[in-house]
Amino acid sequence: MNREEVTDFIYDEAWMLDEGQFHEWLDLWLPDAVYWMPLNWNQQDPVNETSLLYEDNFMLRLRIERLHGARTFSQKPKSRCHHVLNRPRILELAEDSAKVVTKMHYVETRLDEQQMLALTVTHDLKATPDGIRIAGKRVDILNCDAAFGNIQLLP
């Protein structure tokens, strides 16, 4: 892996989410990867502390299937999202792995409602024969301790 490949990967992942290419996005994940959204600022333990989201590959796939389900009335019409990314900061880079932190704004909209979240996203990436894959993703919401509505999609 090199810096350009890693940076392109981060931008491409956000593009897939914005375009609603959720099944293709799932293909970016390693089978044992975890998506974590902590409930508290600087939270260190996703297992023994409550999180907003802590999902393995099975739960991510289930979430995506529900988004596309015929009986998912909360998604009629479907939610849409838009990511605005700062330049990803590569914290660690090796031939077969990388740790990347990206500050971003995430906007999600459905009908007359729109919410914007300021996020810090940490990706743990691994090189595979099929390309770069996500080994883990942590999404820290800047105002995680505030009350806010449902997040329907995945920042």
Coordinates of N, CA, C and O in Angstrom, one line a residue:
M1 N 0.8 -1.2 0.0 CA 0.0 0.0 0.0 C 0.9 1.2 0.0 O 1.9 1.3 0.7
N2 N 0.4 2.3 -0.7 CA 1.1 3.5 -0.7 C 0.1 4.6 -0.3 O -1.1 4.4 -0.3
R3 N 0.6 5.8 -0.1 CA -0.2 7.0 0.4 C -1.4 7.3 -0.6 O -2.5 7.5 -0.2
E4 N -1.1 7.3 -1.9 CA -2.1 7.6 -2.9 C -3.2 6.5 -2.9 O -4.4 6.9 -3.0
E5 N -2.8 5.3 -2.8 CA -3.8 4.2 -2.8 C -4.7 4.3 -1.6 O -6.0 4.1 -1.7
V6 N -4.1 4.6 -0.4 CA -4.9 4.7 0.8 C -5.8 5.9 0.8 O -7.0 5.8 1.1
T7 N -5.3 7.0 0.3 CA -6.2 8.2 0.2 C -7.3 8.0 -0.8 O -8.5 8.3 -0.5
D8 N -7.0 7.4 -1.9 CA -8.1 7.2 -2.9 C -9.1 6.2 -2.3 O -10.3 6.4 -2.6
F9 N -8.7 5.2 -1.6 CA -9.6 4.3 -1.0 C -10.6 5.0 0.0 O -11.8 4.7 -0.1
I10 N -10.1 5.9 0.8 CA -11.0 6.6 1.7 C -12.0 7.5 1.0 O -13.2 7.4 1.3
Y11 N -11.6 8.2 -0.1 CA -12.5 9.0 -0.9 C -13.5 8.1 -1.6 O -14.7 8.4 -1.7
D12 N -13.0 7.0 -2.1 CA -13.9 6.0 -2.9 C -15.0 5.4 -2.0 O -16.1 5.3 -2.4
E13 N -14.6 5.1 -0.7 CA -15.6 4.6 0.2 C -16.7 5.6 0.5 O -17.9 5.2 0.4
A14 N -16.3 6.8 0.7 CA -17.4 7.9 1.0 C -18.3 8.0 -0.3 O -19.5 8.2 -0.1
W15 N -17.6 8.0 -1.4 CA -18.4 8.1 -2.7 C -19.5 7.0 -2.8 O -20.6 7.2 -3.2
M16 N -19.0 5.8 -2.5 CA -20.0 4.6 -2.6 C -21.2 4.9 -1.6 O -22.3 4.6 -2.0
L17 N -20.9 5.3 -0.4 CA -22.0 5.6 0.5 C -22.9 6.7 0.0 O -24.2 6.6 0.1
D18 N -22.3 7.8 -0.5 CA -23.1 8.9 -1.0 C -24.0 8.4 -2.2 O -25.1 8.9 -2.4
E19 N -23.5 7.5 -3.0 CA -24.2 7.1 -4.2 C -25.2 5.9 -3.9 O -25.8 5.4 -4.8
G20 N -25.2 5.5 -2.6 CA -26.1 4.4 -2.3 C -25.7 3.0 -2.7 O -26.5 2.1 -2.8
Q21 N -24.4 2.9 -3.0 CA -23.8 1.6 -3.5 C -23.4 0.7 -2.3 O -22.3 0.4 -2.1
F22 N -24.4 0.4 -1.5 CA -24.2 -0.3 -0.2 C -23.7 -1.7 -0.3 O -22.8 -2.1 0.5
H23 N -24.1 -2.4 -1.3 CA -23.6 -3.8 -1.5 C -22.2 -3.8 -1.9 O -21.4 -4.6 -1.4
E24 N -21.8 -2.9 -2.8 CA -20.4 -2.7 -3.2 C -19.6 -2.3 -2.0 O -18.4 -2.7 -1.8
W25 N -20.1 -1.4 -1.2 CA -19.5 -0.9 0.0 C -19.2 -2.1 1.0 O -18.1 -2.2 1.5
L26 N -20.1 -3.0 1.1 CA -19.9 -4.2 2.0 C -18.8 -5.0 1.5 O -18.1 -5.6 2.3
D27 N -18.6 -5.1 0.2 CA -17.5 -5.9 -0.3 C -16.1 -5.3 0.1 O -15.1 -6.0 0.0
L28 N -16.0 -4.1 0.6 CA -14.8 -3.5 1.0 C -14.4 -4.0 2.4 O -13.3 -3.7 2.9
W29 N -15.3 -4.7 3.1 CA -15.0 -5.1 4.5 C -14.5 -6.5 4.6 O -14.9 -7.4 3.9
L30 N -13.5 -6.7 5.5 CA -13.0 -8.0 5.8 C -14.1 -8.8 6.6 O -14.8 -8.1 7.3
P31 N -14.1 -10.1 6.5 CA -15.2 -10.8 7.2 C -15.2 -10.6 8.8 O -16.2 -10.6 9.4
D32 N -14.0 -10.3 9.4 CA -14.0 -10.2 10.8 C -13.9 -8.7 11.2 O -13.7 -8.4 12.4
A33 N -14.2 -7.8 10.3 CA -14.1 -6.3 10.6 C -15.3 -5.9 11.5 O -16.3 -6.5 11.5
V34 N -15.1 -4.8 12.2 CA -16.1 -4.2 13.0 C -16.3 -2.7 12.8 O -15.3 -2.0 12.6
Y35 N -17.5 -2.3 12.7 CA -17.9 -0.8 12.6 C -18.3 -0.4 13.9 O -19.3 -0.9 14.5
W36 N -17.6 0.7 14.5 CA -17.9 1.1 15.8 C -18.1 2.6 15.8 O -17.4 3.4 15.3
M37 N -19.2 3.0 16.5 CA -19.6 4.4 16.7 C -19.7 4.6 18.2 O -20.8 4.2 18.8
P38 N -18.7 5.1 18.9 CA -18.8 5.2 20.4 C -19.9 6.2 20.8 O -20.2 7.1 20.1
L39 N -20.4 6.0 22.0 CA -21.4 6.8 22.6 C -20.7 8.0 23.3 O -21.3 9.1 23.4
N40 N -19.6 7.8 23.9 CA -18.9 8.8 24.7 C -17.6 9.3 24.0 O -16.9 8.5 23.4
W41 N -17.3 10.6 24.3 CA -16.0 11.1 23.8 C -14.8 10.4 24.3 O -14.8 10.1 25.5
N42 N -13.9 10.0 23.5 CA -12.7 9.3 23.8 C -13.0 7.9 24.5 O -12.1 7.4 25.2
Q43 N -14.1 7.3 24.2 CA -14.4 6.0 24.7 C -13.4 5.0 24.2 O -13.0 5.0 23.0
Q44 N -12.9 4.1 25.0 CA -11.9 3.2 24.7 C -12.4 1.7 24.6 O -11.8 0.9 23.9
D45 N -13.5 1.4 25.1 CA -14.0 0.0 25.2 C -15.4 -0.1 24.5 O -16.4 0.4 25.0
P46 N -15.4 -0.8 23.4 CA -16.7 -0.9 22.7 C -17.5 -2.1 23.3 O -18.7 -2.2 23.0
V47 N -16.9 -3.0 24.0 CA -17.6 -4.2 24.5 C -18.3 -4.0 25.9 O -19.4 -4.3 26.1
N48 N -17.6 -3.4 26.8 CA -18.1 -3.2 28.2 C -18.7 -1.8 28.4 O -19.2 -1.6 29.5
E49 N -18.8 -1.0 27.4 CA -19.4 0.3 27.5 C -20.4 0.4 26.4 O -20.2 -0.1 25.3
T50 N -21.5 1.1 26.6 CA -22.5 1.3 25.6 C -22.0 2.1 24.4 O -21.3 3.1 24.6
S51 N -22.3 1.7 23.2 CA -21.9 2.4 22.0 C -23.2 2.8 21.2 O -24.2 2.1 21.4
L52 N -23.1 3.7 20.4 CA -24.2 4.1 19.5 C -24.3 2.9 18.4 O -25.4 2.6 18.0
L53 N -23.2 2.3 18.0 CA -23.2 1.3 17.0 C -22.0 0.5 17.2 O -20.9 1.0 17.4
Y54 N -22.1 -0.8 17.2 CA -21.0 -1.7 17.3 C -21.4 -3.0 16.5 O -22.1 -3.9 17.0
E55 N -21.1 -3.0 15.2 CA -21.6 -4.1 14.3 C -20.5 -4.8 13.6 O -19.6 -4.2 13.1
D56 N -20.7 -6.1 13.6 CA -19.8 -7.0 12.8 C -20.3 -7.1 11.4 O -21.3 -6.5 11.0
N57 N -19.7 -7.9 10.6 CA -20.0 -8.1 9.2 C -21.4 -8.6 9.0 O -22.2 -8.1 8.2
F58 N -21.9 -9.5 9.9 CA -23.2 -10.0 9.8 C -24.3 -8.9 10.0 O -25.2 -8.8 9.3
M59 N -24.0 -8.1 11.0 CA -25.0 -7.0 11.3 C -25.0 -5.9 10.3 O -26.0 -5.3 10.0
L60 N -23.8 -5.6 9.7 CA -23.7 -4.6 8.6 C -24.5 -5.1 7.4 O -25.3 -4.4 6.8
R61 N -24.4 -6.4 7.1 CA -25.2 -6.9 6.0 C -26.7 -6.9 6.2 O -27.5 -6.6 5.4
L62 N -27.0 -7.2 7.5 CA -28.5 -7.2 7.8 C -29.0 -5.7 7.7 O -30.1 -5.5 7.2
R63 N -28.2 -4.8 8.2 CA -28.6 -3.4 8.1 C -28.8 -3.0 6.6 O -29.8 -2.3 6.3
I64 N -27.9 -3.4 5.7 CA -28.0 -3.0 4.3 C -29.2 -3.7 3.7 O -30.0 -3.1 2.9
E65 N -29.5 -5.0 4.1 CA -30.7 -5.7 3.5 C -32.0 -5.0 4.0 O -32.9 -4.8 3.2
R66 N -32.0 -4.5 5.2 CA -33.2 -3.8 5.7 C -33.4 -2.4 5.0 O -34.5 -2.0 4.7
L67 N -32.3 -1.8 4.7 CA -32.4 -0.5 3.9 C -33.0 -0.7 2.6 O -33.7 0.2 2.1
H68 N -32.8 -1.9 2.0 CA -33.4 -2.2 0.7 C -34.7 -3.0 0.7 O -35.2 -3.4 -0.3
G69 N -35.1 -3.3 1.9 CA -36.3 -4.2 2.1 C -37.6 -3.5 1.6 O -37.8 -2.3 1.7
A70 N -38.5 -4.3 1.1 CA -39.8 -3.8 0.6 C -40.7 -3.3 1.8 O -41.5 -2.4 1.6
R71 N -40.5 -3.8 3.0 CA -41.3 -3.4 4.1 C -40.6 -2.4 5.1 O -41.0 -2.2 6.2
T72 N -39.5 -1.8 4.6 CA -38.8 -0.8 5.4 C -39.5 0.6 5.1 O -39.0 1.4 4.3
F73 N -40.6 0.8 5.8 CA -41.4 2.0 5.5 C -40.7 3.3 6.0 O -41.0 4.4 5.4
S74 N -39.7 3.2 6.9 CA -39.0 4.4 7.3 C -38.0 4.8 6.2 O -37.4 5.9 6.3
Q75 N -37.9 4.0 5.1 CA -37.0 4.4 4.0 C -37.8 4.6 2.7 O -37.4 4.4 1.6
K76 N -39.1 5.1 2.9 CA -39.9 5.5 1.7 C -40.3 6.9 1.9 O -41.2 7.2 2.7
P77 N -39.7 7.8 1.2 CA -38.6 7.7 0.3 C -37.3 7.4 1.0 O -37.2 7.7 2.2
K78 N -36.3 7.0 0.3 CA -35.0 6.6 0.9 C -34.2 7.9 1.4 O -34.3 8.9 0.8
S79 N -33.5 7.6 2.5 CA -32.6 8.6 3.0 C -31.4 8.8 2.0 O -31.1 7.8 1.3
R80 N -30.8 9.9 1.9 CA -29.6 10.2 1.1 C -28.6 10.8 2.0 O -28.9 11.5 3.0
C81 N -27.3 10.7 1.6 CA -26.2 11.3 2.4 C -25.2 11.9 1.5 O -25.1 11.6 0.3
H82 N -24.4 12.7 2.2 CA -23.3 13.4 1.5 C -22.1 13.6 2.5 O -22.3 14.1 3.6
H83 N -21.0 13.2 2.1 CA -19.8 13.3 2.9 C -18.9 14.4 2.3 O -18.7 14.5 1.1
V84 N -18.4 15.3 3.2 CA -17.4 16.3 2.8 C -16.1 16.0 3.7 O -16.2 16.1 4.9
L85 N -15.1 15.5 3.0 CA -13.9 15.0 3.7 C -12.8 16.0 3.7 O -12.5 16.6 2.7
N86 N -12.1 16.1 4.9 CA -10.8 16.7 4.9 C -9.8 15.7 4.3 O -10.1 14.6 4.2
R87 N -8.6 16.2 4.0 CA -7.6 15.3 3.5 C -7.3 14.2 4.6 O -7.0 14.6 5.7
P88 N -7.4 12.9 4.2 CA -7.1 11.9 5.2 C -5.6 12.0 5.7 O -4.7 12.3 5.0
R89 N -5.5 11.8 7.0 CA -4.2 11.8 7.7 C -3.8 10.4 7.9 O -4.4 9.6 8.7
I90 N -2.7 9.9 7.3 CA -2.2 8.6 7.5 C -1.3 8.5 8.7 O -0.2 9.1 8.7
L91 N -1.8 7.8 9.7 CA -1.0 7.7 11.0 C 0.0 6.6 10.9 O 1.1 6.7 11.5
E92 N -0.3 5.5 10.3 CA 0.6 4.3 10.1 C 0.5 3.8 8.7 O -0.6 3.7 8.2
L93 N 1.6 3.5 8.1 CA 1.6 2.9 6.7 C 2.6 1.9 6.6 O 3.8 2.1 6.9
A94 N 2.2 0.7 6.3 CA 3.1 -0.5 6.0 C 2.7 -1.0 4.7 O 1.7 -0.6 4.1
E95 N 3.5 -2.0 4.3 CA 3.2 -2.7 3.0 C 1.8 -3.3 3.0 O 1.1 -3.3 1.9
D96 N 1.4 -3.9 4.1 CA 0.1 -4.6 4.1 C -0.9 -4.0 5.0 O -2.0 -4.6 5.2
S97 N -0.7 -2.8 5.6 CA -1.7 -2.2 6.5 C -1.5 -0.7 6.6 O -0.5 -0.2 6.3
A98 N -2.6 -0.1 7.1 CA -2.6 1.4 7.3 C -3.6 1.7 8.3 O -4.6 1.1 8.5
K99 N -3.3 2.8 9.1 CA -4.3 3.4 10.0 C -4.4 4.9 9.5 O -3.5 5.6 9.4
V100 N -5.7 5.3 9.3 CA -6.0 6.6 8.7 C -7.1 7.3 9.5 O -8.1 6.6 9.8
V101 N -6.9 8.6 9.7 CA -7.9 9.4 10.4 C -8.3 10.5 9.5 O -7.5 11.1 8.9
T102 N -9.7 10.6 9.3 CA -10.2 11.6 8.5 C -11.3 12.4 9.2 O -12.2 11.8 9.7
K103 N -11.2 13.7 9.2 CA -12.2 14.6 9.8 C -13.2 14.9 8.6 O -12.8 15.1 7.5
M104 N -14.5 14.8 8.9 CA -15.4 15.1 7.8 C -16.7 15.6 8.4 O -17.0 15.5 9.6
H105 N -17.5 16.2 7.5 CA -18.9 16.5 7.8 C -19.8 15.5 7.0 O -19.5 15.2 5.9
Y106 N -20.8 15.1 7.7 CA -21.7 14.1 7.1 C -23.1 14.7 7.2 O -23.6 15.1 8.2
V107 N -23.8 14.7 6.0 CA -25.1 15.3 6.0 C -26.0 14.1 5.5 O -25.7 13.4 4.6
E108 N -27.1 13.9 6.2 CA -28.1 12.9 5.9 C -29.5 13.6 5.8 O -29.8 14.5 6.6
T109 N -30.2 13.3 4.7 CA -31.5 13.9 4.5 C -32.6 12.9 4.1 O -32.3 11.9 3.5
R110 N -33.8 13.2 4.5 CA -34.9 12.4 4.1 C -36.2 13.3 4.2 O -36.4 13.9 5.3
L111 N -36.9 13.4 3.2 CA -38.1 14.3 3.2 C -37.7 15.7 3.6 O -36.7 16.3 3.0
D112 N -38.3 16.3 4.6 CA -38.0 17.7 5.0 C -36.9 17.8 6.1 O -36.7 18.9 6.6
E113 N -36.4 16.7 6.5 CA -35.4 16.7 7.6 C -34.0 16.5 7.1 O -33.8 15.7 6.2
Q114 N -33.1 17.2 7.7 CA -31.7 17.1 7.3 C -30.9 17.3 8.6 O -31.2 18.1 9.4
Q115 N -29.9 16.4 8.8 CA -29.0 16.6 9.9 C -27.6 16.6 9.4 O -27.3 15.9 8.5
M116 N -26.7 17.3 10.1 CA -25.3 17.4 9.8 C -24.5 17.0 11.0 O -24.8 17.4 12.1
L117 N -23.6 16.1 10.8 CA -22.7 15.6 11.9 C -21.3 15.9 11.6 O -20.8 15.7 10.4
A118 N -20.5 16.4 12.6 CA -19.1 16.5 12.4 C -18.4 15.3 13.0 O -18.7 14.8 14.1
L119 N -17.6 14.6 12.2 CA -17.1 13.3 12.5 C -15.6 13.2 12.4 O -15.0 13.9 11.6
T120 N -15.0 12.3 13.2 CA -13.6 11.9 13.1 C -13.7 10.4 12.8 O -14.2 9.7 13.7
V121 N -13.2 10.0 11.7 CA -13.3 8.6 11.3 C -11.9 8.0 11.2 O -11.0 8.5 10.6
T122 N -11.8 6.8 11.9 CA -10.5 6.1 11.9 C -10.7 4.8 11.2 O -11.6 4.0 11.5
H123 N -9.9 4.6 10.1 CA -10.0 3.3 9.4 C -8.7 2.5 9.7 O -7.6 3.0 9.7
D124 N -8.9 1.2 9.9 CA -7.8 0.3 9.9 C -7.9 -0.5 8.6 O -9.0 -1.2 8.4
L125 N -6.9 -0.4 7.8 CA -7.0 -1.0 6.5 C -6.0 -2.1 6.3 O -4.9 -2.1 7.0
K126 N -6.3 -3.1 5.5 CA -5.4 -4.2 5.2 C -5.3 -4.4 3.7 O -6.3 -4.3 3.0
A127 N -4.1 -4.8 3.3 CA -3.9 -5.1 1.9 C -4.3 -6.6 1.7 O -3.9 -7.4 2.5
T128 N -5.1 -6.9 0.7 CA -5.4 -8.3 0.3 C -5.2 -8.5 -1.1 O -4.9 -7.6 -1.9
P129 N -5.2 -9.8 -1.6 CA -5.1 -10.0 -3.0 C -6.1 -9.3 -3.9 O -5.9 -9.0 -5.1
D130 N -7.3 -9.0 -3.3 CA -8.4 -8.3 -4.0 C -8.3 -6.8 -3.8 O -9.2 -6.1 -4.2
G131 N -7.3 -6.3 -3.2 CA -7.2 -4.8 -3.0 C -7.2 -4.5 -1.5 O -7.2 -5.3 -0.6
I132 N -7.3 -3.2 -1.2 CA -7.4 -2.7 0.2 C -8.8 -3.1 0.7 O -9.8 -2.9 0.0
R133 N -8.8 -3.5 2.0 CA -10.1 -3.8 2.6 C -10.1 -3.2 4.0 O -9.1 -2.9 4.6
I134 N -11.3 -3.0 4.5 CA -11.5 -2.4 5.9 C -11.4 -3.5 6.9 O -12.2 -4.4 6.9
A135 N -10.5 -3.3 7.8 CA -10.4 -4.3 9.0 C -11.1 -3.7 10.2 O -11.5 -4.5 11.1
G136 N -11.4 -2.4 10.2 CA -12.1 -1.8 11.3 C -12.4 -0.4 10.9 O -11.6 0.3 10.3
K137 N -13.5 0.1 11.4 CA -13.9 1.6 11.2 C -14.5 2.1 12.5 O -15.4 1.5 13.0
R138 N -13.9 3.2 13.0 CA -14.5 3.9 14.2 C -14.9 5.3 13.7 O -14.2 6.0 13.1
V139 N -16.2 5.6 14.1 CA -16.7 6.9 13.7 C -17.1 7.6 15.0 O -18.0 7.2 15.7
D140 N -16.3 8.7 15.3 CA -16.5 9.5 16.5 C -17.3 10.7 16.1 O -16.8 11.5 15.3
I141 N -18.5 10.9 16.7 CA -19.3 12.1 16.5 C -18.8 13.2 17.4 O -18.7 12.9 18.6
L142 N -18.6 14.4 16.9 CA -18.1 15.4 17.7 C -19.0 15.7 18.9 O -18.5 15.9 20.0
N143 N -20.3 15.8 18.7 CA -21.2 16.1 19.8 C -21.9 14.8 20.2 O -23.2 14.8 20.3
C144 N -21.2 13.7 20.4 CA -21.8 12.4 20.7 C -22.6 12.5 21.9 O -23.5 11.6 22.1
D145 N -22.4 13.4 22.8 CA -23.2 13.5 24.1 C -24.4 14.3 24.0 O -25.2 14.5 24.9
A146 N -24.8 14.8 22.8 CA -26.0 15.6 22.5 C -27.1 14.7 22.1 O -26.9 13.5 21.6
A147 N -28.3 15.1 22.2 CA -29.5 14.4 21.7 C -29.6 14.7 20.3 O -29.6 15.9 19.9
F148 N -29.8 13.7 19.4 CA -30.1 13.9 18.0 C -30.9 12.8 17.5 O -31.1 11.8 18.1
G149 N -31.5 13.0 16.3 CA -32.4 12.0 15.7 C -31.7 10.8 15.2 O -30.5 10.6 15.4
N150 N -32.5 9.9 14.6 CA -31.9 8.7 14.1 C -30.9 8.9 13.0 O -31.2 9.7 12.1
I151 N -29.9 8.1 13.0 CA -29.0 8.1 11.8 C -29.4 6.8 11.0 O -29.2 5.7 11.5
Q152 N -30.0 7.0 9.8 CA -30.5 5.9 9.1 C -29.4 5.2 8.3 O -29.5 4.0 8.1
L153 N -28.4 6.0 7.8 CA -27.4 5.4 6.9 C -26.1 5.2 7.7 O -26.2 5.2 8.9
L154 N -25.0 5.1 7.0 CA -23.7 4.8 7.7 C -22.7 5.9 7.4 O -22.3 5.9 6.2
P155 N -22.4 6.7 8.3 CA -21.4 7.8 8.0 C -20.0 7.2 7.7 O -19.7 6.1 8.0

